[in-house]
JSON list of C-alpha atoms and ligand atoms in Angstrom, two decimals:
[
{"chain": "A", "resi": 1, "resn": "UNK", "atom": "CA", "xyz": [0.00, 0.00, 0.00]},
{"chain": "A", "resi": 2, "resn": "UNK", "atom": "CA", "xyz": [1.47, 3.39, -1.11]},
{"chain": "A", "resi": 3, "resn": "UNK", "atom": "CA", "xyz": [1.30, 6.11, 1.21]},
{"chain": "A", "resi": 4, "resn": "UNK", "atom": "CA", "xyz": [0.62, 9.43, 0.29]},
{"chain": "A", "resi": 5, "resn": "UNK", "atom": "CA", "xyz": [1.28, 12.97, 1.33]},
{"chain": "A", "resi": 6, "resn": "UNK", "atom": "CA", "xyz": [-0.85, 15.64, 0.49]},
{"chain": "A", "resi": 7, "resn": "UNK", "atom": "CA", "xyz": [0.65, 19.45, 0.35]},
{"chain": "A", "resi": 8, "resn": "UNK", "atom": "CA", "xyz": [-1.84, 22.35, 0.22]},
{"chain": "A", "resi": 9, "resn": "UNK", "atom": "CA", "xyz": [-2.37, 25.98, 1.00]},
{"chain": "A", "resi": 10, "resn": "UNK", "atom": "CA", "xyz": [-5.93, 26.63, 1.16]},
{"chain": "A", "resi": 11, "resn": "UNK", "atom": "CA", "xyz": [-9.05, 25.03, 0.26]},
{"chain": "A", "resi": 12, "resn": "UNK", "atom": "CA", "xyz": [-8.23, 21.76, -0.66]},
{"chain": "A", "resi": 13, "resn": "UNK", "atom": "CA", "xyz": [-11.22, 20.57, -2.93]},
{"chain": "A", "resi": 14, "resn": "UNK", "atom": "CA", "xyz": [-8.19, 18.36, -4.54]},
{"chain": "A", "resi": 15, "resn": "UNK", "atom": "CA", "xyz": [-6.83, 17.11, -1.77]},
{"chain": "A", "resi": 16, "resn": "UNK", "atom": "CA", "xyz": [-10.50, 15.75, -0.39]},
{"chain": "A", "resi": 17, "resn": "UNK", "atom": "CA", "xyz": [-10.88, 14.40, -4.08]},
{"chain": "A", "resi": 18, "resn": "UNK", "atom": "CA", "xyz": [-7.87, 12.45, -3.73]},
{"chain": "A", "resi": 19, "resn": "UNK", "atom": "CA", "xyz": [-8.25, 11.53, -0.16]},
{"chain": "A", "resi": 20, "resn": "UNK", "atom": "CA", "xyz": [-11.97, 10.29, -1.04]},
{"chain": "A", "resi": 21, "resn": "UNK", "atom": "CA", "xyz": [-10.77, 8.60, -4.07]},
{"chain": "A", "resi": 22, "resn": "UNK", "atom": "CA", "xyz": [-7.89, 6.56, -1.99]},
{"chain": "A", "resi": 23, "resn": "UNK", "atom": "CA", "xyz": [-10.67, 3.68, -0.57]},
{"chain": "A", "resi": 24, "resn": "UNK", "atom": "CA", "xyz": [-11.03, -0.24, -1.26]},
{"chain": "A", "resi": 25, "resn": "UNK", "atom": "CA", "xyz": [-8.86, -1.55, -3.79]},
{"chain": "A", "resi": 26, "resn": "UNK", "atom": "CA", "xyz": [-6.58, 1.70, -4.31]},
{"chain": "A", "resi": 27, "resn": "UNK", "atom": "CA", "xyz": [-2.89, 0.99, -3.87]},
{"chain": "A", "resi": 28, "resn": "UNK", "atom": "CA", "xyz": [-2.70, 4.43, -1.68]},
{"chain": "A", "resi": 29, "resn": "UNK", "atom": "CA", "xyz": [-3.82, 5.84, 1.39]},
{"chain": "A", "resi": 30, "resn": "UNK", "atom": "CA", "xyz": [-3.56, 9.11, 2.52]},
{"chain": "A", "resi": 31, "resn": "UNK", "atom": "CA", "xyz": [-0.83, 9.78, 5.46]},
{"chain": "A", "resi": 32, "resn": "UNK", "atom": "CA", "xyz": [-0.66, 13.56, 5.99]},
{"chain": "A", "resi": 33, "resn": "UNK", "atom": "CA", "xyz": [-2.09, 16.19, 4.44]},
{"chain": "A", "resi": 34, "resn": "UNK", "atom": "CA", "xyz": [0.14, 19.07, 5.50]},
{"chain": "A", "resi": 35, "resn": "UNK", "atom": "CA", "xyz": [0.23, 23.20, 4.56]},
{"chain": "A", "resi": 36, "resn": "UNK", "atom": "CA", "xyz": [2.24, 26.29, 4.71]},
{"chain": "A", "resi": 37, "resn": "UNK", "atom": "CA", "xyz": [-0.85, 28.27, 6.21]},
{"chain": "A", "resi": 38, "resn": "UNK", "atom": "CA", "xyz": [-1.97, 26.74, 9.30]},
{"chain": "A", "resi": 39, "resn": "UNK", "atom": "CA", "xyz": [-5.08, 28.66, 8.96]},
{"chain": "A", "resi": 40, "resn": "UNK", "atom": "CA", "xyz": [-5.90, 26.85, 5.88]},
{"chain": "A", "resi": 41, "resn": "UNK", "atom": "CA", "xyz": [-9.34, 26.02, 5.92]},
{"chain": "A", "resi": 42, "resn": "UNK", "atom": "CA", "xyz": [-7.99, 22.29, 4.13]},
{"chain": "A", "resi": 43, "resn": "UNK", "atom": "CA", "xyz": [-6.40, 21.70, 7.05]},
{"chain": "A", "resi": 44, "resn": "UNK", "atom": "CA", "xyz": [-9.92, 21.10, 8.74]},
{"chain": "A", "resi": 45, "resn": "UNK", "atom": "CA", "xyz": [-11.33, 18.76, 6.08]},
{"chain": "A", "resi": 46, "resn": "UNK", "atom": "CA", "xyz": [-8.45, 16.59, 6.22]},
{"chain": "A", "resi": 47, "resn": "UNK", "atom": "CA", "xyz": [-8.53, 16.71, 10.36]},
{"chain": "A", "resi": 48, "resn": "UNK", "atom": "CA", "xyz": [-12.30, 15.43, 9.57]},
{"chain": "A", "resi": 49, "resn": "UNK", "atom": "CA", "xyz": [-11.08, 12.38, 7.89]},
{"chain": "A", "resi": 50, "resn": "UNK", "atom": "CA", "xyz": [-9.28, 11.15, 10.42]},
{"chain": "A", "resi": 51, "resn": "UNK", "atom": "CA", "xyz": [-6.26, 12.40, 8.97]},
{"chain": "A", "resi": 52, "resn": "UNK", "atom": "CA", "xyz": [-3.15, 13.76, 10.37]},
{"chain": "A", "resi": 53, "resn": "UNK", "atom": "CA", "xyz": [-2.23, 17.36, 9.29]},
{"chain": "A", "resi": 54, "resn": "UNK", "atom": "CA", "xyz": [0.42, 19.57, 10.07]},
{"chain": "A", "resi": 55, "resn": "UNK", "atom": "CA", "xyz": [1.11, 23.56, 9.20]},
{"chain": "A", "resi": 56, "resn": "UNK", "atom": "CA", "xyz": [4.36, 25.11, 9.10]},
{"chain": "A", "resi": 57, "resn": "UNK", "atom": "CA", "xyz": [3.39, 28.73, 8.48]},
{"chain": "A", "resi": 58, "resn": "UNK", "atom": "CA", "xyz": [6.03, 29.84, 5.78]},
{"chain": "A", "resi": 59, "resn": "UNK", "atom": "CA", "xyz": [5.66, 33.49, 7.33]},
{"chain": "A", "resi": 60, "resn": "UNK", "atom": "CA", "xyz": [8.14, 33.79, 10.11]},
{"chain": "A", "resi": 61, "resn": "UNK", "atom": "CA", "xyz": [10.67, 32.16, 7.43]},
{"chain": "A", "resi": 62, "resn": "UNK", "atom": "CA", "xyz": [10.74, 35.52, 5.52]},
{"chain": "A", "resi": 63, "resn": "UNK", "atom": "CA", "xyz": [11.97, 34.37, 2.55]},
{"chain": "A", "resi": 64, "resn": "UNK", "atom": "CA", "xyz": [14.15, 32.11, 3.83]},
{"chain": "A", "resi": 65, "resn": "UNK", "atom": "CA", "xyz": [12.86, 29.27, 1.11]},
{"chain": "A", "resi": 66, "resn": "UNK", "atom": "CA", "xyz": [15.14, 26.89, 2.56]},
{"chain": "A", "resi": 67, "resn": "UNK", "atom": "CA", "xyz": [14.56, 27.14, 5.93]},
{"chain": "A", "resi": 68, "resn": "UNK", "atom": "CA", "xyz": [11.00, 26.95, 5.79]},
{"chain": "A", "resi": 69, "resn": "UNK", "atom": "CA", "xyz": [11.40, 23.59, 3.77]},
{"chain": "A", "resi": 70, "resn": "UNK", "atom": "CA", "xyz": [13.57, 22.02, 6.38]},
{"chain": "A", "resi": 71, "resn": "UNK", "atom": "CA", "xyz": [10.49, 22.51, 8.83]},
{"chain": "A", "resi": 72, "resn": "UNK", "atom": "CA", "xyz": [8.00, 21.46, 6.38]},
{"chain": "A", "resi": 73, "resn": "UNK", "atom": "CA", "xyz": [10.43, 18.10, 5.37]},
{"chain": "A", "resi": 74, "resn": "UNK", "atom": "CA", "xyz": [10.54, 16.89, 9.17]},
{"chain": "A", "resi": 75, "resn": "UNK", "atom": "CA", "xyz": [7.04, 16.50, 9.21]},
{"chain": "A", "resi": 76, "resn": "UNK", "atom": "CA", "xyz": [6.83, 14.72, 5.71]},
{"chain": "A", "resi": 77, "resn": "UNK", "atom": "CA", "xyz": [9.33, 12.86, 6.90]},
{"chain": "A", "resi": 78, "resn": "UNK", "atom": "CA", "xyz": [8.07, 11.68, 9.64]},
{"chain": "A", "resi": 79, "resn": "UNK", "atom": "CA", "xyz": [4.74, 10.52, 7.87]},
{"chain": "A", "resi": 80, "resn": "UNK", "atom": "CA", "xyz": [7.30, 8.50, 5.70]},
{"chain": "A", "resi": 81, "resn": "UNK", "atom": "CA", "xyz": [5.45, 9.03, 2.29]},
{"chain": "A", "resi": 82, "resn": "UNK", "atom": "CA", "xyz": [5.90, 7.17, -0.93]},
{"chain": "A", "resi": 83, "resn": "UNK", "atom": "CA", "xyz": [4.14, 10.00, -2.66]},
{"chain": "A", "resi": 84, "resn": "UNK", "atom": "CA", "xyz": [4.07, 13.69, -2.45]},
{"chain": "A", "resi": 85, "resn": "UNK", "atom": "CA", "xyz": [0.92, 15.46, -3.84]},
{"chain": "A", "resi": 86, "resn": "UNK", "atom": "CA", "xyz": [0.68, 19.22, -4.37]},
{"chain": "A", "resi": 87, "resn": "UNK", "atom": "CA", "xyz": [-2.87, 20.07, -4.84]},
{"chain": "A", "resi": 88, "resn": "UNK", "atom": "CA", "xyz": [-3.66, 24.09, -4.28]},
{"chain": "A", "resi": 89, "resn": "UNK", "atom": "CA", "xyz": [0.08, 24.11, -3.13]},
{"chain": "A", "resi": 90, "resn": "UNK", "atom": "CA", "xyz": [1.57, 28.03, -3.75]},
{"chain": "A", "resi": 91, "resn": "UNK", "atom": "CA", "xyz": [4.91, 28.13, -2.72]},
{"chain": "A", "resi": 92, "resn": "UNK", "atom": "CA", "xyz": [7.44, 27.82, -5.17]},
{"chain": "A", "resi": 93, "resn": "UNK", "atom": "CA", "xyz": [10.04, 24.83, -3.98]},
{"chain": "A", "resi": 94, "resn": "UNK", "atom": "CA", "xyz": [13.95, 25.15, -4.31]},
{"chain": "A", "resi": 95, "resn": "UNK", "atom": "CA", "xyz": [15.73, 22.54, -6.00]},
{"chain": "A", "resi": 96, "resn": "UNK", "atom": "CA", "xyz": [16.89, 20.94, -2.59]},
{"chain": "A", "resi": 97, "resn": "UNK", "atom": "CA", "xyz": [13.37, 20.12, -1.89]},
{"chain": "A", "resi": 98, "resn": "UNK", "atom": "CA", "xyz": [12.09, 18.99, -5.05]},
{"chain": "A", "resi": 99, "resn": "UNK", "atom": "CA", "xyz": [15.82, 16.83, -5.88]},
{"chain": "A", "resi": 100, "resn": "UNK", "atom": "CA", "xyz": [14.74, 15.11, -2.03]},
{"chain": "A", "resi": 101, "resn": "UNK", "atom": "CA", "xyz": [10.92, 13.78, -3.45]},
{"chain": "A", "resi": 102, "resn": "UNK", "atom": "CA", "xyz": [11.38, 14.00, -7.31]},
{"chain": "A", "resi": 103, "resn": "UNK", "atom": "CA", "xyz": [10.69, 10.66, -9.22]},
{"chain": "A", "resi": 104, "resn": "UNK", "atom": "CA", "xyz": [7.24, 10.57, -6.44]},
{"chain": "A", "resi": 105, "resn": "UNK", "atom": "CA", "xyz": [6.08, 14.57, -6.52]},
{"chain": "A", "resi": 106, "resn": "UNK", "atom": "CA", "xyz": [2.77, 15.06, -8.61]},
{"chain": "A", "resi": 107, "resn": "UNK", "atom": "CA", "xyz": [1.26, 18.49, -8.81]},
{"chain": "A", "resi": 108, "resn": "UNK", "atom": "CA", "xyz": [-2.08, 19.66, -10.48]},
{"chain": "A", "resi": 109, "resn": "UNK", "atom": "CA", "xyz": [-1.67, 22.77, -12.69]},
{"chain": "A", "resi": 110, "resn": "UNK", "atom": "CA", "xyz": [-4.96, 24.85, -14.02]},
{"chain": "A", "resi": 111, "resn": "UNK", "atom": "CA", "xyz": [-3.98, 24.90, -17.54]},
{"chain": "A", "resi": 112, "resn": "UNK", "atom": "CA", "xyz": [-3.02, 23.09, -20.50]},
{"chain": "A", "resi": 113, "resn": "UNK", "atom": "CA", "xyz": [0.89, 23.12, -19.86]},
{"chain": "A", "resi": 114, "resn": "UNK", "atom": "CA", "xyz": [3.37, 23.29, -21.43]},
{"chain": "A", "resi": 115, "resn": "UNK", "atom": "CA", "xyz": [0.58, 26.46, -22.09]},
{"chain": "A", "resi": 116, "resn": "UNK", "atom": "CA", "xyz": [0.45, 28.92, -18.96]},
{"chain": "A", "resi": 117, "resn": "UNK", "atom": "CA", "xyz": [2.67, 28.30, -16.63]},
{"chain": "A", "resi": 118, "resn": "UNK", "atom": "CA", "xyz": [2.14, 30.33, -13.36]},
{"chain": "A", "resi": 119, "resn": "UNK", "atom": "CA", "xyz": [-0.38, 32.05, -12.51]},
{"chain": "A", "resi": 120, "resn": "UNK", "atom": "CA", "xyz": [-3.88, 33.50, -13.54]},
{"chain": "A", "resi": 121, "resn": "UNK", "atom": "CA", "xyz": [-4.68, 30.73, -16.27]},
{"chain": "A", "resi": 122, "resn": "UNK", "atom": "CA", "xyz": [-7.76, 31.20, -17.04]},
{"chain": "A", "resi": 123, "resn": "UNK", "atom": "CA", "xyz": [-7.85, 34.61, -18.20]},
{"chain": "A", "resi": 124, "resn": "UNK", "atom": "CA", "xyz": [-4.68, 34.44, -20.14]},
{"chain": "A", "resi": 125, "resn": "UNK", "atom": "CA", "xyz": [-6.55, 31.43, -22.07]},
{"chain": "A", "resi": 126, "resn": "UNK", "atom": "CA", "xyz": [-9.63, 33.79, -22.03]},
{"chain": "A", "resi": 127, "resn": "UNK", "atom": "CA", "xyz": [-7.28, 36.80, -23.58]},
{"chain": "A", "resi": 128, "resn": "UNK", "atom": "CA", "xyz": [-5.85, 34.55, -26.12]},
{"chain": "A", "resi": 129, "resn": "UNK", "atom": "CA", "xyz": [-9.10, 33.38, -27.30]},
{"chain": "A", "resi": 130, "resn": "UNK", "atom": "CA", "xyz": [-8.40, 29.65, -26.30]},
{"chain": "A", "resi": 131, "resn": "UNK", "atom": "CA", "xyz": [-11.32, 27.65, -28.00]},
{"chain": "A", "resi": 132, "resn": "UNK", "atom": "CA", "xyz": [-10.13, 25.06, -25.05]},
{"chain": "A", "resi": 133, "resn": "UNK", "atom": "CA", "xyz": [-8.63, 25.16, -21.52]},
{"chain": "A", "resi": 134, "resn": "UNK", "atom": "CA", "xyz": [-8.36, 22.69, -18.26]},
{"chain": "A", "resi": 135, "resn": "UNK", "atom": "CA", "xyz": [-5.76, 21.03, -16.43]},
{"chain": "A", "resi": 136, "resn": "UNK", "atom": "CA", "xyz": [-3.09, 19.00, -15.95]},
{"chain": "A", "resi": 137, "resn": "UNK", "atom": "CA", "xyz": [-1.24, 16.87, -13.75]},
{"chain": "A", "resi": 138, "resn": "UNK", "atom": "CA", "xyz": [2.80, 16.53, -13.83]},
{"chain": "A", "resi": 139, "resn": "UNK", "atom": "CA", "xyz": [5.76, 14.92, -11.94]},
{"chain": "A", "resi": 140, "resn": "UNK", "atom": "CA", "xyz": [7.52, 17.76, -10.16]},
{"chain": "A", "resi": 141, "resn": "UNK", "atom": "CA", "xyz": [10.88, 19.00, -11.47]},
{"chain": "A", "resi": 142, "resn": "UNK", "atom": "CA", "xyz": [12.79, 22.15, -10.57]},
{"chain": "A", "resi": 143, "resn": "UNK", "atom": "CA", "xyz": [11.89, 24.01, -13.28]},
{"chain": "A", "resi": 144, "resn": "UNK", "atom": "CA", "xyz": [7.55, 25.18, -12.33]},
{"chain": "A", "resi": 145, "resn": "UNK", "atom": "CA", "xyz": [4.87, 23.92, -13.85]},
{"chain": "A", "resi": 146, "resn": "UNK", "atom": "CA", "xyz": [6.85, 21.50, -15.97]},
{"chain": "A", "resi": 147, "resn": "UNK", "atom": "CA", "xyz": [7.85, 18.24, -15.44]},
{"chain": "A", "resi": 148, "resn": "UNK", "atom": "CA", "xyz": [6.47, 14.94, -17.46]},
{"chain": "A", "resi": 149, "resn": "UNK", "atom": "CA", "xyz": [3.18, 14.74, -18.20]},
{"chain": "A", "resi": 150, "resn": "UNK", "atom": "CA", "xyz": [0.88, 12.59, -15.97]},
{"chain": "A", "resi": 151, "resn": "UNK", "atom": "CA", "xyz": [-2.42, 13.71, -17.16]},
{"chain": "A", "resi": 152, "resn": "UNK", "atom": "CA", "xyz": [-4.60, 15.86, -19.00]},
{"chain": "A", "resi": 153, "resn": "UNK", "atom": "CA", "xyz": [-8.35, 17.06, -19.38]},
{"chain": "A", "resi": 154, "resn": "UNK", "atom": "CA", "xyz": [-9.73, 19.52, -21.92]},
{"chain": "A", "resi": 155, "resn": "UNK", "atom": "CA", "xyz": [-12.45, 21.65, -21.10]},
{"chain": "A", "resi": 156, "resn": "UNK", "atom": "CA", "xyz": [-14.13, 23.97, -23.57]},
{"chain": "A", "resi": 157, "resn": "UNK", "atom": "CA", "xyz": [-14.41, 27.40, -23.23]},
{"chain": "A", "resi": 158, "resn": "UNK", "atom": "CA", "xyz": [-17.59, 28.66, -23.91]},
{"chain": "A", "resi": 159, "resn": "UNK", "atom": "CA", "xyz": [-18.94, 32.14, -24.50]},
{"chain": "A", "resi": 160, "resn": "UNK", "atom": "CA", "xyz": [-19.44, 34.34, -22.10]},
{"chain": "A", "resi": 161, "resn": "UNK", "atom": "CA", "xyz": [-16.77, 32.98, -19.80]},
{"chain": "A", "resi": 162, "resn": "UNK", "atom": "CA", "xyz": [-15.56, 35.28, -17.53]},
{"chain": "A", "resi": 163, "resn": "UNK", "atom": "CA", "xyz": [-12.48, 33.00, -15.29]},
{"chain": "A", "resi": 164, "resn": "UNK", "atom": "CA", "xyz": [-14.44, 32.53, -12.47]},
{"chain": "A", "resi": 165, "resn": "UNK", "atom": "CA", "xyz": [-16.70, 30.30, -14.94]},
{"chain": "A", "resi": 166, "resn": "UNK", "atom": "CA", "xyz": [-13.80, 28.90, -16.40]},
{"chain": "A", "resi": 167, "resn": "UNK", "atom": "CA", "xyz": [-12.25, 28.12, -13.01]},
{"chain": "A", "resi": 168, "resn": "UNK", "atom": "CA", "xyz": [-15.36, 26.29, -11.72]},
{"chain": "A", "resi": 169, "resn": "UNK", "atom": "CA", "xyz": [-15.22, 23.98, -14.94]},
{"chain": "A", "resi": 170, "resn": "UNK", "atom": "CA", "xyz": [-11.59, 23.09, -15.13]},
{"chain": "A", "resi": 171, "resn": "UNK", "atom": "CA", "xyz": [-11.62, 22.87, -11.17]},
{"chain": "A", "resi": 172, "resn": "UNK", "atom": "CA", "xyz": [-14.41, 19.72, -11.67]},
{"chain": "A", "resi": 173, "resn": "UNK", "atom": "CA", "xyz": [-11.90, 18.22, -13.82]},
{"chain": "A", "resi": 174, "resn": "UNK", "atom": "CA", "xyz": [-9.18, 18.41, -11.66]},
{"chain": "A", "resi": 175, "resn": "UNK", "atom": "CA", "xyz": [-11.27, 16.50, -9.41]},
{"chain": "A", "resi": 176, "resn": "UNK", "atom": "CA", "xyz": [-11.58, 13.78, -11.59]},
{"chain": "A", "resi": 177, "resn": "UNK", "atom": "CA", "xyz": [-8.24, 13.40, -13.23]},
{"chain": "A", "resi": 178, "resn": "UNK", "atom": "CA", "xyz": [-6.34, 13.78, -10.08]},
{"chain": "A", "resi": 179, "resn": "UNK", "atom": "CA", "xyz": [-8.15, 10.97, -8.50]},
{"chain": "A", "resi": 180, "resn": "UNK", "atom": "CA", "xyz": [-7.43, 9.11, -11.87]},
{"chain": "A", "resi": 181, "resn": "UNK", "atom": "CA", "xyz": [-3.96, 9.87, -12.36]},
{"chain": "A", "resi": 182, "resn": "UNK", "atom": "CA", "xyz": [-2.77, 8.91, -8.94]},
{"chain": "A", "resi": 183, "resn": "UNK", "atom": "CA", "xyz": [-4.19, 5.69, -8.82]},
{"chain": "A", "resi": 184, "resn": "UNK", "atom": "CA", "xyz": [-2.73, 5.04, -12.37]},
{"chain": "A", "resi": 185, "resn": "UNK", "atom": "CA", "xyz": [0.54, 5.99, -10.63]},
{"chain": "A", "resi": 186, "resn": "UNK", "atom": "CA", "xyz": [0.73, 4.82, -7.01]},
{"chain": "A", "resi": 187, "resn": "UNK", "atom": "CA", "xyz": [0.00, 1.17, -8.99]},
{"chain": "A", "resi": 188, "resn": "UNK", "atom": "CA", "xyz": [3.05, 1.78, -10.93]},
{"chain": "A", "resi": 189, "resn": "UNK", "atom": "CA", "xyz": [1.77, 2.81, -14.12]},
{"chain": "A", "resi": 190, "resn": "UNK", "atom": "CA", "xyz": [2.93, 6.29, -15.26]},
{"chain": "A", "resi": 191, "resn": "UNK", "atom": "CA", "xyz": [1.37, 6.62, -18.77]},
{"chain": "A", "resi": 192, "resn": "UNK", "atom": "CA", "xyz": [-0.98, 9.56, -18.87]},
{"chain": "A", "resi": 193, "resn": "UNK", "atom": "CA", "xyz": [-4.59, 9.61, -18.41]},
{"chain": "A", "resi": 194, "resn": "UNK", "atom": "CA", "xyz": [-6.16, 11.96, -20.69]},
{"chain": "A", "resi": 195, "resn": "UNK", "atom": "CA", "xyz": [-9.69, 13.20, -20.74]},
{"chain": "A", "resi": 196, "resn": "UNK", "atom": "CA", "xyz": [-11.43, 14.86, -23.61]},
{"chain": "A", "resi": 197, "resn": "UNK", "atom": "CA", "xyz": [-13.83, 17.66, -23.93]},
{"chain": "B", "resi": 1, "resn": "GRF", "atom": "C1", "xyz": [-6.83, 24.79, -8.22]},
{"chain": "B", "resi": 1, "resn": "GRF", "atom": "O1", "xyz": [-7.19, 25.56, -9.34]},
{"chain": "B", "resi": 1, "resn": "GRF", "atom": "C2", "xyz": [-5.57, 24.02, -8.56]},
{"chain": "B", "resi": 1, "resn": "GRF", "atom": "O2", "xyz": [-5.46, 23.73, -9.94]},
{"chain": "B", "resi": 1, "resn": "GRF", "atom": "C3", "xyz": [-4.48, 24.96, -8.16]},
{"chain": "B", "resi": 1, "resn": "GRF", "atom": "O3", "xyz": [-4.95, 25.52, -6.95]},
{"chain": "B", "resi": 1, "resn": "GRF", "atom": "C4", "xyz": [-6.38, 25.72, -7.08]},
{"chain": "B", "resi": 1, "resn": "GRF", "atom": "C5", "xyz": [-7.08, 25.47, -5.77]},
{"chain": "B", "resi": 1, "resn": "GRF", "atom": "O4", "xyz": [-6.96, 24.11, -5.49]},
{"chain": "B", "resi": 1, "resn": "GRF", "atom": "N1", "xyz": [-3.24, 24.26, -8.01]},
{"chain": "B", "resi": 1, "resn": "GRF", "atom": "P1", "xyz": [-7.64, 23.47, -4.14]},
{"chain": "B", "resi": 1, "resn": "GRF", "atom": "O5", "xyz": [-9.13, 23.77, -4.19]},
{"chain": "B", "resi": 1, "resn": "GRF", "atom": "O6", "xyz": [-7.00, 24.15, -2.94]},
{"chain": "B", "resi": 1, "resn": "GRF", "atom": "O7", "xyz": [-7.35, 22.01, -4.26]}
]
């Protein structure tokens, strides 16, 4: 059985997709579900599930990227994952921290990559005139939002879409191709999962 940490800074509608995805006959189980906000309001759904959390508030750190992640690892650690999720995780990670957990990082990204990278995808697809958007799933590498491709799902952009609209589409996809990609890849297959529009 794969265990499985789950990083997050807010909300955590992925992370509770994932966690209520990891039951039966899924190789995984959720270990930790851990944040750099301890006032994350994800922190309380996971706590609900009878799972353990843990917040290192990245704050006090002031910048201090590395320091902050040496906090955050012992508790990872400690929860001795096989898998690191990011799901609604904003901090940019140094290459320390990603070379420590890359080859079992995964992190859901609200675009198309390799189109938008970063932030505020949905209205850069909206400004470009995308006929598509949605999301996509990718191992963690040092370089953001890139990485190899572990999944993909199209949405289409309709008219009238303002990114709030947008989001709320693409966001129920990345509820359903998380799930899908990480049970793909905690049972050893790391093909992609793609899903159409
Ligand atoms: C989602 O759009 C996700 O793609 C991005 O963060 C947003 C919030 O995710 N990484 P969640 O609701 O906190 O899982």
């Amino acid at each position: 059985m794969k265990r499985v940490a789950i990083l997050i800074s807010g909300g955590g509608s992925n992370m509770v997709a994932l966690v209520n995805s990891m039951t039966g006959d899924h190789p995984a189980r959720p270990v930790l579900v851990a944040s750099n906000d301890p006032r994350a309001s994800g922190l309380e759904k996971a706590c609900a599930a009878g799972i353990a959390t843990a917040a290192v508030d990245h704050r006090p750190f002031q910048g201090d990227r590395a320091a902050f992640e040496t906090a955050l690892i012992a508790h990872i650690e400690a929860a001795e994952p096989d898998i690191l999720c990011l799901a609604g995780f904003m901090r940019v990670l140094t290459p320390g921290f990603v070379a420590r957990f890359q080859g079992r990082m995964l992190n859901i990204h609200p675009s198309l990559l390799p189109k938008y990278p970063g932030l505020h995808t949905h209205q850069r697809a909206l400004d470009a005139g995308d006929p598509e958007a949605g999301c996509t799933v990718h191992e963690v590498t040092a370089v953001l939002d890139d990485g190899p491709l572990l999944g993909q799902a199209r949405v289409p952009v309709l008219a009238g879409d303002t990114s709030e609209t947008l989001a709320a589409r693409v966001l129920r996809e990345e509820h359903r191709l998380y799930p899908a990609v990480l049970r793909r890849y905690a049972g050893g297959d790391h093909s992609p999962v793609f899903f159409g529009s």
